[in-house]
mmCIF file of C-alpha atoms in Angstrom:
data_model
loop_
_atom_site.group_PDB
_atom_site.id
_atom_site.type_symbol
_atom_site.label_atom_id
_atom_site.label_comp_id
_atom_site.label_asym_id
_atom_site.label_seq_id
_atom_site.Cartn_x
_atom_site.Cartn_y
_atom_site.Cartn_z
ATOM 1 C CA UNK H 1 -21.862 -8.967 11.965
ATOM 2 C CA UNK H 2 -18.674 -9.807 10.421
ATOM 3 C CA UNK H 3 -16.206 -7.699 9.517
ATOM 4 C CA UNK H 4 -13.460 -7.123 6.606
ATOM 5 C CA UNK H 5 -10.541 -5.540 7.743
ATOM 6 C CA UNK H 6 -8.896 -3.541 5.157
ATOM 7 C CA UNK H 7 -5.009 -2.549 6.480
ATOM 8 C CA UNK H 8 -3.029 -0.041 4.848
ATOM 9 C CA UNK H 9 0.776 -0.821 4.721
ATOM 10 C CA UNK H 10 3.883 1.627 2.765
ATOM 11 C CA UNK H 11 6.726 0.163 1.310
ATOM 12 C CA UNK H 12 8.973 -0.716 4.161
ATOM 13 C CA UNK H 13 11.547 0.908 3.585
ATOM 14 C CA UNK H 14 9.822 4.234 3.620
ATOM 15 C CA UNK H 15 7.854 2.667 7.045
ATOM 16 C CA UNK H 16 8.045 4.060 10.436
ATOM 17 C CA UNK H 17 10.424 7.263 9.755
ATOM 18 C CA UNK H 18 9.592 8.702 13.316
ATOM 19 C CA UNK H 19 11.488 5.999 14.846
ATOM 20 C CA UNK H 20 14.443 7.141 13.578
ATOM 21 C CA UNK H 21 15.408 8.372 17.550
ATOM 22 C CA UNK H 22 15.280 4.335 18.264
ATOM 23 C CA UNK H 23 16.151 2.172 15.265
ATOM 24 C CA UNK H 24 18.619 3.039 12.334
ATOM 25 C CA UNK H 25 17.455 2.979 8.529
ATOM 26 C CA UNK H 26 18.951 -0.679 8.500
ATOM 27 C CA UNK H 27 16.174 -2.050 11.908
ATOM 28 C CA UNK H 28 12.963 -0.260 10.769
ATOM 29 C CA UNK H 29 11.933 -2.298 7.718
ATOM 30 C CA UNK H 30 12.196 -5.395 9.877
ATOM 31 C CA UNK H 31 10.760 -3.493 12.531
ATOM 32 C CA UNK H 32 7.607 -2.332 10.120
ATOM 33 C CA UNK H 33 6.778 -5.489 8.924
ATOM 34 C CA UNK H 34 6.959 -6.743 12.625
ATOM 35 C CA UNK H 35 4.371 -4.589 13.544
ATOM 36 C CA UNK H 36 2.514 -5.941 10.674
ATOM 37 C CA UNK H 37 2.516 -9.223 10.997
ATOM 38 C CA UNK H 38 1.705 -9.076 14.919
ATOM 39 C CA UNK H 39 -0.920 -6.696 13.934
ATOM 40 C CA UNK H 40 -2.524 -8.869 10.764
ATOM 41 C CA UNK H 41 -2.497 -12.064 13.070
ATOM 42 C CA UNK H 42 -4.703 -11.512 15.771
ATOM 43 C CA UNK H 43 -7.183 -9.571 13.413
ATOM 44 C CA UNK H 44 -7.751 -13.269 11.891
ATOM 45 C CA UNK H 45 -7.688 -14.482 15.049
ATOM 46 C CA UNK H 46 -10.466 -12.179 16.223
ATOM 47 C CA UNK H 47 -14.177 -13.605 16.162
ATOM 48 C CA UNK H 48 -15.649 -10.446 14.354
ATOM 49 C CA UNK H 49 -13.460 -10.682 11.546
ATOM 50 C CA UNK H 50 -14.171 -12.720 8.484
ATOM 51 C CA UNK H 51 -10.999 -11.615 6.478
ATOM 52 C CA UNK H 52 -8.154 -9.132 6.138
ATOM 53 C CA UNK H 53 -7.129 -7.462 2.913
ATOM 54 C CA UNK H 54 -3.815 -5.711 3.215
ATOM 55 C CA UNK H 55 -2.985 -2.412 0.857
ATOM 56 C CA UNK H 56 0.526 -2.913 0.133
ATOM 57 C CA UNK H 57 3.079 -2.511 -3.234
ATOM 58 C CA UNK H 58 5.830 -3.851 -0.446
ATOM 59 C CA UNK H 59 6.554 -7.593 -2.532
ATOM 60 C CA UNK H 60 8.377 -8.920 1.354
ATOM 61 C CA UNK H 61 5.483 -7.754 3.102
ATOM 62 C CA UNK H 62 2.942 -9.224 0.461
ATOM 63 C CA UNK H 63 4.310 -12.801 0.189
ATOM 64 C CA UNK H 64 4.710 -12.944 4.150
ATOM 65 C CA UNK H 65 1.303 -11.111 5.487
ATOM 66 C CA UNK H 66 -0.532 -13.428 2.469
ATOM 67 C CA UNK H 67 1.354 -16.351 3.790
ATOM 68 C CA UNK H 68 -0.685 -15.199 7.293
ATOM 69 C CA UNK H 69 -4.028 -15.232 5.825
ATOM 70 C CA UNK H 70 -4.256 -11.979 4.561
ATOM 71 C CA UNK H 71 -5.874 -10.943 1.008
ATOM 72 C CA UNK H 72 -3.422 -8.584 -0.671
ATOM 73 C CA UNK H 73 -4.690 -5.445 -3.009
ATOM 74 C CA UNK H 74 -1.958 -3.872 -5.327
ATOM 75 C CA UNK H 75 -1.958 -0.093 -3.831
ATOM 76 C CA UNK H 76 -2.629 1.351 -7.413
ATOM 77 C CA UNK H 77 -3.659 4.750 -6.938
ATOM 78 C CA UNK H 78 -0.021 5.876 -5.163
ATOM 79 C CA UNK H 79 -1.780 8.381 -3.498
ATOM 80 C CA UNK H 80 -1.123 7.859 0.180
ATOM 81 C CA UNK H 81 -2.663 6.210 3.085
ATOM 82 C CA UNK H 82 -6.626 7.178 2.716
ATOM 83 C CA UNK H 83 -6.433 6.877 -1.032
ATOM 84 C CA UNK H 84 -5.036 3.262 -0.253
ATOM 85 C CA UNK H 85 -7.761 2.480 1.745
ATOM 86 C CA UNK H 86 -10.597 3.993 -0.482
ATOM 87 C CA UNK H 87 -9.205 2.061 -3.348
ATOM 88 C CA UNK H 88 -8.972 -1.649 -0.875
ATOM 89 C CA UNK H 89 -12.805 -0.926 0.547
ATOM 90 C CA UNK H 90 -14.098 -0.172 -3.272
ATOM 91 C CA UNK H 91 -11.643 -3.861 -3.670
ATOM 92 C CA UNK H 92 -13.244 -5.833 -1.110
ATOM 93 C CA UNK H 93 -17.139 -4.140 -2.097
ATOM 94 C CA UNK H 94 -16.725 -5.443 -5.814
ATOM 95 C CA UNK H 95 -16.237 -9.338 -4.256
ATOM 96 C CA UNK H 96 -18.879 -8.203 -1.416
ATOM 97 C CA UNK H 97 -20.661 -5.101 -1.913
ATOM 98 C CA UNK H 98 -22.295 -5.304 1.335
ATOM 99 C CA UNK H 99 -19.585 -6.438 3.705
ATOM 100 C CA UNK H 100 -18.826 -4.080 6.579
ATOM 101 C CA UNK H 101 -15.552 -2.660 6.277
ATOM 102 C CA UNK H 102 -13.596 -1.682 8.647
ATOM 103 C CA UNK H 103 -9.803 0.072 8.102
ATOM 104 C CA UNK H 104 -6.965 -0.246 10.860
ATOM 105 C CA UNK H 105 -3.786 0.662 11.119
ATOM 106 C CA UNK H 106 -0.726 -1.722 10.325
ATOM 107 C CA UNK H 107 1.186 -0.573 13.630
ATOM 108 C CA UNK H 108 -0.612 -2.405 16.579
ATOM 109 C CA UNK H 109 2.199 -4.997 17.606
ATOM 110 C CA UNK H 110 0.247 -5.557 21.117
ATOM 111 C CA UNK H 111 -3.436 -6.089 19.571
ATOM 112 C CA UNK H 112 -5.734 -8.212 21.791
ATOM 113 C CA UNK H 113 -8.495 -10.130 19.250
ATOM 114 C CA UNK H 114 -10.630 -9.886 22.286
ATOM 115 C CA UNK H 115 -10.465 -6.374 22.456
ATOM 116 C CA UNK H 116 -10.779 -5.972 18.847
ATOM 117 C CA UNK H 117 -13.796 -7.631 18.977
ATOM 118 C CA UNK H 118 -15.406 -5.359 21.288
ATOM 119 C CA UNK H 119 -14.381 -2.360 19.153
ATOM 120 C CA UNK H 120 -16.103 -3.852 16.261
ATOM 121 C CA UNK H 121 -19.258 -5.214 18.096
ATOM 122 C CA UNK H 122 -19.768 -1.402 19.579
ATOM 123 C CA UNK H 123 -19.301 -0.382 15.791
ATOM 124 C CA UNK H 124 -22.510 -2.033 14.354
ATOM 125 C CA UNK H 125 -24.322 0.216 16.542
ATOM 126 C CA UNK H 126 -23.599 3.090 13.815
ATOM 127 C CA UNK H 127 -23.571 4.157 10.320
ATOM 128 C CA UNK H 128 -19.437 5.168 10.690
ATOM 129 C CA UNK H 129 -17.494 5.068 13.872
ATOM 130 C CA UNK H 130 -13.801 5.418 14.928
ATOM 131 C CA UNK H 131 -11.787 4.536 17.465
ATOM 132 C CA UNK H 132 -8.662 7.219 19.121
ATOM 133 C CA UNK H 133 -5.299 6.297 19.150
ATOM 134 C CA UNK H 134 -3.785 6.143 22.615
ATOM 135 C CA UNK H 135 -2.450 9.834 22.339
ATOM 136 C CA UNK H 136 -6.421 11.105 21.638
ATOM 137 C CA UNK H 137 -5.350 13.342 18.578
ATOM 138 C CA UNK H 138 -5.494 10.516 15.615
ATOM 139 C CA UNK H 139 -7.420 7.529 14.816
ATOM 140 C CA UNK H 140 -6.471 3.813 14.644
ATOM 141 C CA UNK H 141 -9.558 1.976 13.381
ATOM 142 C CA UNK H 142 -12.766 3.089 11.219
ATOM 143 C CA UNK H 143 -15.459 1.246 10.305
ATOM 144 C CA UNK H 144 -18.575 1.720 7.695
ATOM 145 C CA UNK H 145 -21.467 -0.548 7.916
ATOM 146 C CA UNK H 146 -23.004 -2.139 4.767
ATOM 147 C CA UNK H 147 -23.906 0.342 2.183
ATOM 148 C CA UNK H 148 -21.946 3.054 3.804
ATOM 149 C CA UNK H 149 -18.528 4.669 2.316
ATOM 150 C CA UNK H 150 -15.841 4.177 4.703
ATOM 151 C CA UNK H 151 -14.906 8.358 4.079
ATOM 152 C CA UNK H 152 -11.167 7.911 6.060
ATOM 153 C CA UNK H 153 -9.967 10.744 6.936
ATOM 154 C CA UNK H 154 -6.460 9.412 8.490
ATOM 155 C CA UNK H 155 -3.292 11.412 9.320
ATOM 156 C CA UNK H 156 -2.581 14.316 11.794
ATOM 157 C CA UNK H 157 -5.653 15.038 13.936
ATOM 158 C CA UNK H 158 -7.310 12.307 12.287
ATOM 159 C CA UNK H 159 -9.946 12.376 15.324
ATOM 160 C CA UNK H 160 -11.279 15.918 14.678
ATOM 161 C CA UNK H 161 -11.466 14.866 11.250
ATOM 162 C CA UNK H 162 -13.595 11.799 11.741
ATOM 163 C CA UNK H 163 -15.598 13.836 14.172
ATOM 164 C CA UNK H 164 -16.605 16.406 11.692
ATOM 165 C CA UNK H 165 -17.381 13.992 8.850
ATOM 166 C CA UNK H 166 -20.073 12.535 11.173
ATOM 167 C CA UNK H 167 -18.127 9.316 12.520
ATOM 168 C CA UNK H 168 -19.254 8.382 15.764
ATOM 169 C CA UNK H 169 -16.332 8.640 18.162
ATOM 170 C CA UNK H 170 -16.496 4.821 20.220
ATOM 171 C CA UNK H 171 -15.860 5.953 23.820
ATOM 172 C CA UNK H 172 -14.633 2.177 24.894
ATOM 173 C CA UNK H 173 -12.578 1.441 28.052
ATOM 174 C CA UNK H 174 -10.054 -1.456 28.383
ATOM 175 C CA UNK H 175 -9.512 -1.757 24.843
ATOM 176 C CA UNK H 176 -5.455 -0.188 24.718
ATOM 177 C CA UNK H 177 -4.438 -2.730 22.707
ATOM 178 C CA UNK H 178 -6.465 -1.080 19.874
ATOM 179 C CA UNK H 179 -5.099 2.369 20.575
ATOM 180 C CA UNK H 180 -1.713 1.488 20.655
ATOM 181 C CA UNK H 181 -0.310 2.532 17.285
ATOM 182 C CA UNK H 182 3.836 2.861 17.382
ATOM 183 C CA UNK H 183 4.983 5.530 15.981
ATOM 184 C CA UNK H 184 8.045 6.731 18.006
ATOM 185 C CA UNK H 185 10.141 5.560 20.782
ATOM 186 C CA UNK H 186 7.971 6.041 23.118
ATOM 187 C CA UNK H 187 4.938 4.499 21.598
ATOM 188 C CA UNK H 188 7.320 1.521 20.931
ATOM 189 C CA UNK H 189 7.765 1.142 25.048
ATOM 190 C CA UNK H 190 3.946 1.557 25.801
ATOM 191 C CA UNK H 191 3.656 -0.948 23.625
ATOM 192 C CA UNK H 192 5.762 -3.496 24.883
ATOM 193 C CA UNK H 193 4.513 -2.715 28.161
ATOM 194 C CA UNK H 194 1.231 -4.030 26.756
ATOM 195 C CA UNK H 195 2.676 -7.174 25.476
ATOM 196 C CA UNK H 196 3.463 -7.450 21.861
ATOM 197 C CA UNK H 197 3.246 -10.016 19.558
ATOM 198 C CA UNK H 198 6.441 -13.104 19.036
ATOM 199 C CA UNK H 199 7.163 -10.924 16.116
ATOM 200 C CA UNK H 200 7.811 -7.507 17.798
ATOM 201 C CA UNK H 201 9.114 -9.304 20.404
ATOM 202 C CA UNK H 202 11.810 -10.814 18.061
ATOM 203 C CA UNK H 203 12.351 -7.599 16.303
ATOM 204 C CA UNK H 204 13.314 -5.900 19.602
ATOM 205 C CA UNK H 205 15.889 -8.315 20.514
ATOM 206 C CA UNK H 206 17.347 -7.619 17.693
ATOM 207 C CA UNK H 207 17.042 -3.792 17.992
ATOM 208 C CA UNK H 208 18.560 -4.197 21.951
ATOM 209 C CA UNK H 209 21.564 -6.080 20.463
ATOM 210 C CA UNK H 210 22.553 -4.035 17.785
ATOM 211 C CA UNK H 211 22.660 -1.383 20.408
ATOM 212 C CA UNK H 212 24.567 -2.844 22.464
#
């Protein structure tokens, strides 16, 4: 089974507000669509995956993640991050109504396709399933297989939420790379400890030397 990956991305400049403690108003655009483009690259690198749509009204982060590969879908409903991704899954199902859909998160600057891959082959086992973020309270990935709505129920304990909506929670090893969302500082170094994409990586140096 392949997969579309449908990625929800916010203007930048409203991106990544919880790493205010680590980059200034002027570093986390750049450092947003960093995480993006690191994150939209090795899903089309990843064997599982058949295409990417990205959610986005951001025009930077359009003409550079469709310049990747990516499909772009207007974010018309305004409505926030699981509106955006009910509104790119209906997208995708009017091309392909019965591709398997699965919705990730824009922050995973260290994703492996490898491990992605394994997340995704696991997936097919069930209707809906969902992968934990590294801190075990929220979600990174869902997926619905063909003929199944895709029901996201992101934001704060997201996993709970998933749970209860009858998502099967994919209890994987060895697949960090997938969990590792950035949200704050911290996230940002478990991250790089990973190994993040040239993009990040980039992004970084330029975050060390403006503090310096």
């Amino acid at each position: 089974m392949q997969w579309t990956v449908v990625i929800p991305l916010k203007p930048l400049a409203r991106a990544k507000s919880r790493l205010a403690d680590t980059a200034d108003d002027g570093l986390r655009p750049g450092l947003a669509l960093a995480f993006a483009l690191d994150t939209v690259a090795a899903v089309l690198a990843c064997a599982a995956v058949r295409d990417v749509a990205v959610v986005t009204n951001d025009a930077l982060a359009a003409r550079e993640l469709a310049a990747l590969g990516a499909a772009i879908v207007s974010d018309e409903p305004l409505g926030g991050l699981n509106a955006a991704l009910t509104h790119g899954t209906a997208a995708v199902r009017t091309l392909r109504p019965d591709s398997p859909v699965a919705a990730l998160n824009a922050d995973l600057p260290a994703l492996r396709p490898l491990e992605l891959a394994r997340v995704l082959d696991a997936a097919t086992a069930f209707p809906r399933a969902f992968l934990t973020d590294a801190a075990t309270v929220g979600t990174t990935l869902l997926t619905a297989r063909p003929g199944q709505e895709l029901l996201p129920h992101f934001g704060p304990h997201s996993r709970i939420r998933h749970r209860d909506s009858g998502a099967a929670e994919l209890g994987l090893a060895s697949v960090n790379s997938v969990r590792q969302d950035v949200d704050t500082g911290d996230d940002l170094r478990a991250a790089l400890a990973l190994g993040v994409g040239t993009r990040t990586a980039t992004a970084v140096e330029g975050l060390l030397m403006a503090g310096q």
